[in-house]
JSON list of C-alpha atoms and ligand atoms in Angstrom, two decimals:
[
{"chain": "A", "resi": 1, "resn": "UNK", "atom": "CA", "xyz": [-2.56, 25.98, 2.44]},
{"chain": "A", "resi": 2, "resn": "UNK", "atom": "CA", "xyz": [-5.94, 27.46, 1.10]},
{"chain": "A", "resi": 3, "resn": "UNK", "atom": "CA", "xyz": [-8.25, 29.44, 3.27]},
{"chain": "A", "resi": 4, "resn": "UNK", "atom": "CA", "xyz": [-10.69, 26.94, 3.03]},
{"chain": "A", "resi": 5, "resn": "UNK", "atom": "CA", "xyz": [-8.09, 23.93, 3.67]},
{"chain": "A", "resi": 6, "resn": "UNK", "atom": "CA", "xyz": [-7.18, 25.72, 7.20]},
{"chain": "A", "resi": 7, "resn": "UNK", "atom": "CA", "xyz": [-11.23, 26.85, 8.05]},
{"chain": "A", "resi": 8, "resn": "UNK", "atom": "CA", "xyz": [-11.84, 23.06, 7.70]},
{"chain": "A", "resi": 9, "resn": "UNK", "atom": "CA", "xyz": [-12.80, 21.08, 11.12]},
{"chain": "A", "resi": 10, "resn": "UNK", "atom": "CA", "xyz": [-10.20, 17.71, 10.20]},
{"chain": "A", "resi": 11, "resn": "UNK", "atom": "CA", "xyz": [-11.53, 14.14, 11.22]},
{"chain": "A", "resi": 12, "resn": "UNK", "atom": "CA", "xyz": [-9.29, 11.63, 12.01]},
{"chain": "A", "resi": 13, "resn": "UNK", "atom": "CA", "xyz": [-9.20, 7.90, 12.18]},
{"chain": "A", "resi": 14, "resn": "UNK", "atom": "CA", "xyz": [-6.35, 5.24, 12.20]},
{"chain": "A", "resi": 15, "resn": "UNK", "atom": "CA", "xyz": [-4.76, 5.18, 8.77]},
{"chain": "A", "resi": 16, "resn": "UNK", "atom": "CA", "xyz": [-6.99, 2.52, 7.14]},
{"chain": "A", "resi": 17, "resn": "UNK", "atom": "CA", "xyz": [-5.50, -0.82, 5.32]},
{"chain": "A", "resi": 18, "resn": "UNK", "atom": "CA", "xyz": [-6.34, 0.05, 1.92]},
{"chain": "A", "resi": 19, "resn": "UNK", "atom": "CA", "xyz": [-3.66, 3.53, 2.24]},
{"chain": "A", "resi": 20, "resn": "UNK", "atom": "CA", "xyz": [-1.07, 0.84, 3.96]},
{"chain": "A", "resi": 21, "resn": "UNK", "atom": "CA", "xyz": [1.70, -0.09, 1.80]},
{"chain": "A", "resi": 22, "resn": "UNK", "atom": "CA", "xyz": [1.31, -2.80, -0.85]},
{"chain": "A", "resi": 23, "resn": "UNK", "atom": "CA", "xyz": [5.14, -4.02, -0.54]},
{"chain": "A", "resi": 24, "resn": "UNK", "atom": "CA", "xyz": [5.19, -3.96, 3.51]},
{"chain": "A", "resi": 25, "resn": "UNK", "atom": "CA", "xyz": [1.62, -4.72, 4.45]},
{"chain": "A", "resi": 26, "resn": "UNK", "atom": "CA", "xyz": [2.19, -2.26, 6.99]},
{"chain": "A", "resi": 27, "resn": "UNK", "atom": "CA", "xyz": [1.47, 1.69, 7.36]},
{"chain": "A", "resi": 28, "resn": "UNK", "atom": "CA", "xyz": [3.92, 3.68, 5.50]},
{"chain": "A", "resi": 29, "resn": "UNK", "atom": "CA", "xyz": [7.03, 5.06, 7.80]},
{"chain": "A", "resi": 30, "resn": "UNK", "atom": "CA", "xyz": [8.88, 7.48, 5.68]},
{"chain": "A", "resi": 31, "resn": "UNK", "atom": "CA", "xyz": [9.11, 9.95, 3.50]},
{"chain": "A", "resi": 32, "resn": "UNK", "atom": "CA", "xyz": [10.45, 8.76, -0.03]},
{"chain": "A", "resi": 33, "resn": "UNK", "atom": "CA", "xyz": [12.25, 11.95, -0.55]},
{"chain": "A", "resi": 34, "resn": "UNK", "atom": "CA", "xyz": [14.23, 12.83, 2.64]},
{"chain": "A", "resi": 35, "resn": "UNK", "atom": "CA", "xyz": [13.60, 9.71, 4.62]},
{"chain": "A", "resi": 36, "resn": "UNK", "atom": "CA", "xyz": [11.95, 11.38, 7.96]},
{"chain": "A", "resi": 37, "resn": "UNK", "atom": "CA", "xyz": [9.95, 9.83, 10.04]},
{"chain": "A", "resi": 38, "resn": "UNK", "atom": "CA", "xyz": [6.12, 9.34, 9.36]},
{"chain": "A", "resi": 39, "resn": "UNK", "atom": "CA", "xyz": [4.82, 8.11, 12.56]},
{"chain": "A", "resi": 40, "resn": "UNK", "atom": "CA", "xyz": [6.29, 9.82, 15.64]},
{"chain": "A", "resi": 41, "resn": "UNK", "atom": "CA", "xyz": [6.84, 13.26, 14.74]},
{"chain": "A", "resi": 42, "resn": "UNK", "atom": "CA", "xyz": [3.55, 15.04, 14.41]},
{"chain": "A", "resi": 43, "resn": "UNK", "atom": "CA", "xyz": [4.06, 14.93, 10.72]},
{"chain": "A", "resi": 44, "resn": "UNK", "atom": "CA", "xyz": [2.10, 15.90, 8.39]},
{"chain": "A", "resi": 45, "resn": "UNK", "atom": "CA", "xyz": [2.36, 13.66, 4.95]},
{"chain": "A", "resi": 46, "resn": "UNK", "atom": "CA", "xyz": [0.46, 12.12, 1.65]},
{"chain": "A", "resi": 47, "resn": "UNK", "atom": "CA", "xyz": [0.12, 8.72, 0.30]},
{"chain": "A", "resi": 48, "resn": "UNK", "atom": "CA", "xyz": [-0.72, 8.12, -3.28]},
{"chain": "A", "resi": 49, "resn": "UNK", "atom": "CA", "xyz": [-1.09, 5.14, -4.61]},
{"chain": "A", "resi": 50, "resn": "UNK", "atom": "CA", "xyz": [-2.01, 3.99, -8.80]},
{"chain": "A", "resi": 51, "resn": "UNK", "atom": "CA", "xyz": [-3.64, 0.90, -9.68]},
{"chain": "A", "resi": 52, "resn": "UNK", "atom": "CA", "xyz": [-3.96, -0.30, -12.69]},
{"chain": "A", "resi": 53, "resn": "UNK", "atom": "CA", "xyz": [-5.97, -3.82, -13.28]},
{"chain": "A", "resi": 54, "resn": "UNK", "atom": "CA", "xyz": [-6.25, -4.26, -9.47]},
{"chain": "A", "resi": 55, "resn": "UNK", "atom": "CA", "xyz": [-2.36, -4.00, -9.25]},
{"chain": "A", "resi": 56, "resn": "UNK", "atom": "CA", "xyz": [-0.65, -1.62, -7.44]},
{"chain": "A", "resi": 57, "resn": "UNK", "atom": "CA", "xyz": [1.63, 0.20, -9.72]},
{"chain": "A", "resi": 58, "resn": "UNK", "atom": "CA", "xyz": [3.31, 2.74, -7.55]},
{"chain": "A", "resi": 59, "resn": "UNK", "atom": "CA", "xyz": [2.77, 3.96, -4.17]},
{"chain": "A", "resi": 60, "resn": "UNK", "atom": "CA", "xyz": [4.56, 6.36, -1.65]},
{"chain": "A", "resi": 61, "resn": "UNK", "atom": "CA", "xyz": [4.10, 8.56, 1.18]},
{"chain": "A", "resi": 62, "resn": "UNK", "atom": "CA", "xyz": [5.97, 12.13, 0.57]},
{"chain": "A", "resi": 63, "resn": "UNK", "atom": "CA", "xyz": [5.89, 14.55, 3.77]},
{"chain": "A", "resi": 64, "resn": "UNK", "atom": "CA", "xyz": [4.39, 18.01, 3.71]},
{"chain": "A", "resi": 65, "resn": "UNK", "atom": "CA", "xyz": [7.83, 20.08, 3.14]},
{"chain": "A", "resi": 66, "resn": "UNK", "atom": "CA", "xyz": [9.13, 17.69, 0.19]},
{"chain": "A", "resi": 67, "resn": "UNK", "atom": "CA", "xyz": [5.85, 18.06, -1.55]},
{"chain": "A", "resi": 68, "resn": "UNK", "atom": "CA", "xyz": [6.04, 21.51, -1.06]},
{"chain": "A", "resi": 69, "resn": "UNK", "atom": "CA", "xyz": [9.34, 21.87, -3.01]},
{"chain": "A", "resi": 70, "resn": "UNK", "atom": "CA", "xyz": [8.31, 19.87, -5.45]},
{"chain": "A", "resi": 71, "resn": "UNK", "atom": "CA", "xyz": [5.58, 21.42, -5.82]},
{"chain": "A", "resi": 72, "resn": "UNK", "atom": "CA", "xyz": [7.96, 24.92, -6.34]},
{"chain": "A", "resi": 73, "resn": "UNK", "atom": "CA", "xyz": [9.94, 23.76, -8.80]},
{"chain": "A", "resi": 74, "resn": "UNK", "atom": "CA", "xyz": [6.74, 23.33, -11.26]},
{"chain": "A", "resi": 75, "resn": "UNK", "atom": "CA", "xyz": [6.47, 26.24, -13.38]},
{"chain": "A", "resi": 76, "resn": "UNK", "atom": "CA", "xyz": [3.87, 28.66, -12.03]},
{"chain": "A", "resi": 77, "resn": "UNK", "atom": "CA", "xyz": [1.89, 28.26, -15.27]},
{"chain": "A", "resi": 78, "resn": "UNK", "atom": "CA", "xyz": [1.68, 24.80, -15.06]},
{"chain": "A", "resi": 79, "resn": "UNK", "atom": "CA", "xyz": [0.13, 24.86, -11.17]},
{"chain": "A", "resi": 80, "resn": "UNK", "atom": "CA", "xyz": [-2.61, 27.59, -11.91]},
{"chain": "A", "resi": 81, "resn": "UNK", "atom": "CA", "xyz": [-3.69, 25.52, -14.81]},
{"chain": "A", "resi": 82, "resn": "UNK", "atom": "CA", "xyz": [-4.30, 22.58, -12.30]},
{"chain": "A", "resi": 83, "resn": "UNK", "atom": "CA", "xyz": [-5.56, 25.17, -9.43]},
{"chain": "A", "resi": 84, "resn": "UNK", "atom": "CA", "xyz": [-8.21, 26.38, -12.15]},
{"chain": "A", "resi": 85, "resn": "UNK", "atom": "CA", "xyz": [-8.68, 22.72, -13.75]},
{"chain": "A", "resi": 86, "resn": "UNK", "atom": "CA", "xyz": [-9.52, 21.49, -10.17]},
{"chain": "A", "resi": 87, "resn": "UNK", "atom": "CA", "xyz": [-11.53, 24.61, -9.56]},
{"chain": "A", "resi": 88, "resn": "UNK", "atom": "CA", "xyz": [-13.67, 24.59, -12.31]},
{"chain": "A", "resi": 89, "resn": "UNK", "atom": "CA", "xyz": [-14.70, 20.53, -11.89]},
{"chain": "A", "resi": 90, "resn": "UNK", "atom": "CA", "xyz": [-14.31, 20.27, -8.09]},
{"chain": "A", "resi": 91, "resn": "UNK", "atom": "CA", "xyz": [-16.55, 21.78, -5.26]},
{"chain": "A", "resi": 92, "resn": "UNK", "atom": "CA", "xyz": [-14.81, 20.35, -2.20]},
{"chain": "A", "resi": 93, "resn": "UNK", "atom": "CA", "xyz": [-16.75, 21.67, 0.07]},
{"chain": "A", "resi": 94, "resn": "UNK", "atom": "CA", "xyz": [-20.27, 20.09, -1.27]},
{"chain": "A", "resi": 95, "resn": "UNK", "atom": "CA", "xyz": [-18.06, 16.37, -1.57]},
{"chain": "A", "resi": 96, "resn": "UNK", "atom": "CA", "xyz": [-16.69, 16.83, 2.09]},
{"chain": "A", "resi": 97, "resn": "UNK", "atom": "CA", "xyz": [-20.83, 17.96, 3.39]},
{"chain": "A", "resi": 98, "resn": "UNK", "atom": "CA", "xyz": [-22.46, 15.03, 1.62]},
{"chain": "A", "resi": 99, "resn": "UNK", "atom": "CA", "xyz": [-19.64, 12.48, 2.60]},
{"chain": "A", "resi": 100, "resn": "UNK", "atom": "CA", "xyz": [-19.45, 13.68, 6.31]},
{"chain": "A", "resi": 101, "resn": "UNK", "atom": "CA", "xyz": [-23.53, 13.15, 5.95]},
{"chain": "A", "resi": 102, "resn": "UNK", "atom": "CA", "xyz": [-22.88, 9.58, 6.36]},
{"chain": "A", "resi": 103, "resn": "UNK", "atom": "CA", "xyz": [-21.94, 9.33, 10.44]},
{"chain": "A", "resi": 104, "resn": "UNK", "atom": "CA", "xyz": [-19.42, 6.63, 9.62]},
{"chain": "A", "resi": 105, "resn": "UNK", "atom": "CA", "xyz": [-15.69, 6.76, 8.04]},
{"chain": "A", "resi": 106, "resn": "UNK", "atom": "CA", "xyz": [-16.07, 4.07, 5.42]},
{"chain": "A", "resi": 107, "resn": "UNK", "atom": "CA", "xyz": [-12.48, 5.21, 3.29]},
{"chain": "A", "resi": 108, "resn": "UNK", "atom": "CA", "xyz": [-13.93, 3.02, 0.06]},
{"chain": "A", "resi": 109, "resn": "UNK", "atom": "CA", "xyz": [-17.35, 5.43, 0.40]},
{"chain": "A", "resi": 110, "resn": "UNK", "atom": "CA", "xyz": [-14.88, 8.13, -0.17]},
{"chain": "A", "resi": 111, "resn": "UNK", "atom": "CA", "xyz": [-13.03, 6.42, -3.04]},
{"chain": "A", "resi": 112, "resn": "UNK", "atom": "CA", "xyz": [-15.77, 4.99, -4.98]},
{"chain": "A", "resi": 113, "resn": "UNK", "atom": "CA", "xyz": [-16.07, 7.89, -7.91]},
{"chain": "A", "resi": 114, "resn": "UNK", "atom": "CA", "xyz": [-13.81, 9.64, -9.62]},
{"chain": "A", "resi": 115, "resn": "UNK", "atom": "CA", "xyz": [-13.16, 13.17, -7.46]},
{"chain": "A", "resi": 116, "resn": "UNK", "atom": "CA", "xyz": [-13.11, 14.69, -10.98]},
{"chain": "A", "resi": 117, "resn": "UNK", "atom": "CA", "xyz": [-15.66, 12.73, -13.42]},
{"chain": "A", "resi": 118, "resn": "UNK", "atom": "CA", "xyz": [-17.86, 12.11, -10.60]},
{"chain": "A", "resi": 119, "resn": "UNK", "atom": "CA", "xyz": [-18.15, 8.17, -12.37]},
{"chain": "A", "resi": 120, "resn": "UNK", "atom": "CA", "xyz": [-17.62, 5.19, -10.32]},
{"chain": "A", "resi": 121, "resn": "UNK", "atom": "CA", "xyz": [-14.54, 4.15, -10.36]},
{"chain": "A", "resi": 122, "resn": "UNK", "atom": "CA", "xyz": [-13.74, 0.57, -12.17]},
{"chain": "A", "resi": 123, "resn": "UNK", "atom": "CA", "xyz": [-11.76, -1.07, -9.63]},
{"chain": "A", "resi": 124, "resn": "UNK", "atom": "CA", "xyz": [-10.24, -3.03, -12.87]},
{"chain": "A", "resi": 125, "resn": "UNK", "atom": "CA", "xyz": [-9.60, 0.91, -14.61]},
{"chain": "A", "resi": 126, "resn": "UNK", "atom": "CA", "xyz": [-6.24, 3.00, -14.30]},
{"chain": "A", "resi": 127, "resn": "UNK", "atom": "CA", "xyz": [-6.95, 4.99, -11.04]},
{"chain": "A", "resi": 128, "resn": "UNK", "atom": "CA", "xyz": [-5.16, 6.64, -8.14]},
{"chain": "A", "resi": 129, "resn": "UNK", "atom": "CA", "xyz": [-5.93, 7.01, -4.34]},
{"chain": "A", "resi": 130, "resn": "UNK", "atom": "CA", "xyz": [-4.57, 9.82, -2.27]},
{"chain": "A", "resi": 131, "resn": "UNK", "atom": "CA", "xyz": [-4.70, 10.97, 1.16]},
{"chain": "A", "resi": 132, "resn": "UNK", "atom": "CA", "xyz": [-3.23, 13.16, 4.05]},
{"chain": "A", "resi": 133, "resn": "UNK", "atom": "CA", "xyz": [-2.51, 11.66, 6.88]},
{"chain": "A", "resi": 134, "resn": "UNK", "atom": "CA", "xyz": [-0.88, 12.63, 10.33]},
{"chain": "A", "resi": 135, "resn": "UNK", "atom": "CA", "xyz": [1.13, 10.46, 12.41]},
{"chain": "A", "resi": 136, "resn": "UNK", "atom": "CA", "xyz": [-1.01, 7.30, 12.34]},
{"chain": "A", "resi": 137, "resn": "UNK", "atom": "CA", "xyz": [-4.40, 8.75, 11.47]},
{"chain": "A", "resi": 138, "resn": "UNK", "atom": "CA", "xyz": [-5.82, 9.33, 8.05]},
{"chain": "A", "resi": 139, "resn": "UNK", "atom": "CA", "xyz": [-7.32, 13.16, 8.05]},
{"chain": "A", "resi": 140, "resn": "UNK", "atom": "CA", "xyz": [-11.25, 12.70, 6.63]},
{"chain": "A", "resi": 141, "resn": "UNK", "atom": "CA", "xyz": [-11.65, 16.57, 5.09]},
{"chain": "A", "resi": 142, "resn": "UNK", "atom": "CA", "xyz": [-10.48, 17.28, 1.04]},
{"chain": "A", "resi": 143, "resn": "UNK", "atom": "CA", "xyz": [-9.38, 13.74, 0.95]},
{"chain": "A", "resi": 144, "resn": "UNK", "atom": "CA", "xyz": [-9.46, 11.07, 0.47]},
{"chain": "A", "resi": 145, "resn": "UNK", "atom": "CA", "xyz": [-10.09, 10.24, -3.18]},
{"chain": "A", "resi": 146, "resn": "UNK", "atom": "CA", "xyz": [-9.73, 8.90, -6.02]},
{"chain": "A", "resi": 147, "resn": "UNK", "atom": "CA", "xyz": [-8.73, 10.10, -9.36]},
{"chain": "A", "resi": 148, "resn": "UNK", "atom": "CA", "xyz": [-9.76, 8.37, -12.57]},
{"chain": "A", "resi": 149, "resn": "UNK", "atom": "CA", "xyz": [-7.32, 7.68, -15.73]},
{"chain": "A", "resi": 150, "resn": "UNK", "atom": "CA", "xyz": [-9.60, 10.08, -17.63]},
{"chain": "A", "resi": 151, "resn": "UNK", "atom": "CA", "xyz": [-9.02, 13.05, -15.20]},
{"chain": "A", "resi": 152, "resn": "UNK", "atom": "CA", "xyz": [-5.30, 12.28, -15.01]},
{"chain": "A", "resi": 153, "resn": "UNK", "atom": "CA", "xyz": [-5.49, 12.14, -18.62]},
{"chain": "A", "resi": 154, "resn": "UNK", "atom": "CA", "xyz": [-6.73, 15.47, -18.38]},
{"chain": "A", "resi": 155, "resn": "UNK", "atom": "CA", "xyz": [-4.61, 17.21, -16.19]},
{"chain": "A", "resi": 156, "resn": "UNK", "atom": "CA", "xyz": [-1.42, 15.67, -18.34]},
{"chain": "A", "resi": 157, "resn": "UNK", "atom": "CA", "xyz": [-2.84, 17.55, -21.16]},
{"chain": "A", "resi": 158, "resn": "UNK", "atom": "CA", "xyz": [-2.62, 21.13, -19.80]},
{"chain": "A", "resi": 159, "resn": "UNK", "atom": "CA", "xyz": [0.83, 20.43, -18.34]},
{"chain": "A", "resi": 160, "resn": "UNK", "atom": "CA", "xyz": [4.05, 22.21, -20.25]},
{"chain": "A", "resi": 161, "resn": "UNK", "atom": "CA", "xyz": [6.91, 19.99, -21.63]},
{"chain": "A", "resi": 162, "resn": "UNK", "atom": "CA", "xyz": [8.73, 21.36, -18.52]},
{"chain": "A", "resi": 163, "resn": "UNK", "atom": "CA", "xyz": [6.48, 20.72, -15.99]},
{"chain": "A", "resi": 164, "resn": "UNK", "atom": "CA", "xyz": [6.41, 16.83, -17.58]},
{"chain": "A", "resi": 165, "resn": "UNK", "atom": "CA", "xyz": [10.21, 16.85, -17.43]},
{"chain": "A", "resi": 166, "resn": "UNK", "atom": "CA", "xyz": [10.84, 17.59, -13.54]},
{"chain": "A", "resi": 167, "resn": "UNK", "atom": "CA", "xyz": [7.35, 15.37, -12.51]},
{"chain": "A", "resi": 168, "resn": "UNK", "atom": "CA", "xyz": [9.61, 12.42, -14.94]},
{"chain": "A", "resi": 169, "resn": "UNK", "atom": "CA", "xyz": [12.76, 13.05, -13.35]},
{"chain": "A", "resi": 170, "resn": "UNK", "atom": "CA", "xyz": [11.34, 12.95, -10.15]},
{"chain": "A", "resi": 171, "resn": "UNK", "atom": "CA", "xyz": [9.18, 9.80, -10.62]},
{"chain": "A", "resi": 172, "resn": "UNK", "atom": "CA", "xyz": [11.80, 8.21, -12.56]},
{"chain": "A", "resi": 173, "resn": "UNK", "atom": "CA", "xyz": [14.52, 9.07, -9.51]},
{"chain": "A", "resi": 174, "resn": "UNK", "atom": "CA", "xyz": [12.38, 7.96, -6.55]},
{"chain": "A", "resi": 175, "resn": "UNK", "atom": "CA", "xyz": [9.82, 5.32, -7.80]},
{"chain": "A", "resi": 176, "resn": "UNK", "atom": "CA", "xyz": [11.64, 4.37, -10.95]},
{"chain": "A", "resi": 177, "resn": "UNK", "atom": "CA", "xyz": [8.77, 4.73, -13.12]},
{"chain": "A", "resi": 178, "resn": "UNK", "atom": "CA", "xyz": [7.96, 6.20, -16.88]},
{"chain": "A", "resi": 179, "resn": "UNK", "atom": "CA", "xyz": [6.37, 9.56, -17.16]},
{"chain": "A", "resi": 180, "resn": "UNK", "atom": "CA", "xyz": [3.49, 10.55, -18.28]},
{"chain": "A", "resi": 181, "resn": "UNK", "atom": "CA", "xyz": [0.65, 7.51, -17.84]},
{"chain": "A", "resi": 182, "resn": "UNK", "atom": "CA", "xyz": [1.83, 7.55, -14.23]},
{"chain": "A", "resi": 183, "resn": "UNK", "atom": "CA", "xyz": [1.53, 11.10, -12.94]},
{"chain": "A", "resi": 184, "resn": "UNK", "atom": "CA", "xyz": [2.02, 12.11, -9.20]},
{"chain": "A", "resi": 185, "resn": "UNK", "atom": "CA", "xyz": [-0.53, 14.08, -8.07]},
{"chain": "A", "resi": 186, "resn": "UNK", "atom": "CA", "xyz": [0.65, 16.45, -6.16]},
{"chain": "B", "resi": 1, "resn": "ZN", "atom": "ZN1", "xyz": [10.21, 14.48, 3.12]}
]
């Protein structure tokens, strides 16, 4: 976790509908890799979820520690190029001061542009939501957002053939889906 990540004051609020899972029409409960449990044991985790044509295409929650190896067995390449790509077009800290501006937690306020391109996002586009959540609150701070096709299109483009291969193998094991239009951003 960056500096900035732990020097941020978190807001939370009940995990809203639109992060609930499409297939249950409930709140997520586990973690698609190692199965523990979302909702009673002060765990930390992130739903994602990709639309495409106002479909869900793929969704999950994925706690901290899973992401976290995951997130290891990129090559280190690979994750600066993100770290700097995300650098370079993100200031977090000016999103999260003019979103908190607004006194109330309206989660579609925070998903409305791209968190890259800055554009609105066409709810009709390819996009994907993500969040952290704890227990059964949503945690209001980097995320939420939204990520546009373009942007993902983007990112895909500075990733190495290897760094492709264990995202596919992992998307392809867990949610059963082709690699690369459907990245995981994690
Ligand atoms: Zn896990």
């Amino acid at each position: 976790m960056s500096d900035y990540e732990e020097n941020l004051n978190f807001m939370y609020e009940p995990i809203p509908k639109r992060f609930w899972s499409f297939e249950s029409d409930e709140p997520f409960k586990k973690c698609l890799v190692c199965s523990s449990d979302l909702l009673t044991e002060s765990q930390n985790y992130f739903i994602e979820k990709a639309y495409n044509k106002g479909e869900v295409i793929f969704e999950y929650a994925m706690c901290f520690e899973c992401r976290e190896s995951l997130s290891d067995e990129l090559s280190l390449k690979s994750r600066q190029l993100i770290e700097n790509y995300f650098a370079e077009h993100i200031d977090f800290e000016e999103r999260r001061r003019d979103l908190m501006s607004n006194p109330k937690f309206d989660i579609e306020h925070w998903l409305d542009k791209c968190l890259v391109k800055r554009k609105k996002i066409d709810p009709n586009s390819e996009y994907q939501i993500f969040a952290q959540c704890v227990e059964n609150d949503l945690a209001y701070a980097y995320a939420p957002y939204a990520v546009s096709g373009e942007a993902i299109d983007d990112i895909i483009k500075l990733l190495s053939d290897e760094t492709l291969g264990t995202l596919g193998d992992f998307t392809d094991k867990y949610l059963g889906i082709d690699m690369p239009q459907n990245l995981i951003l994690i």
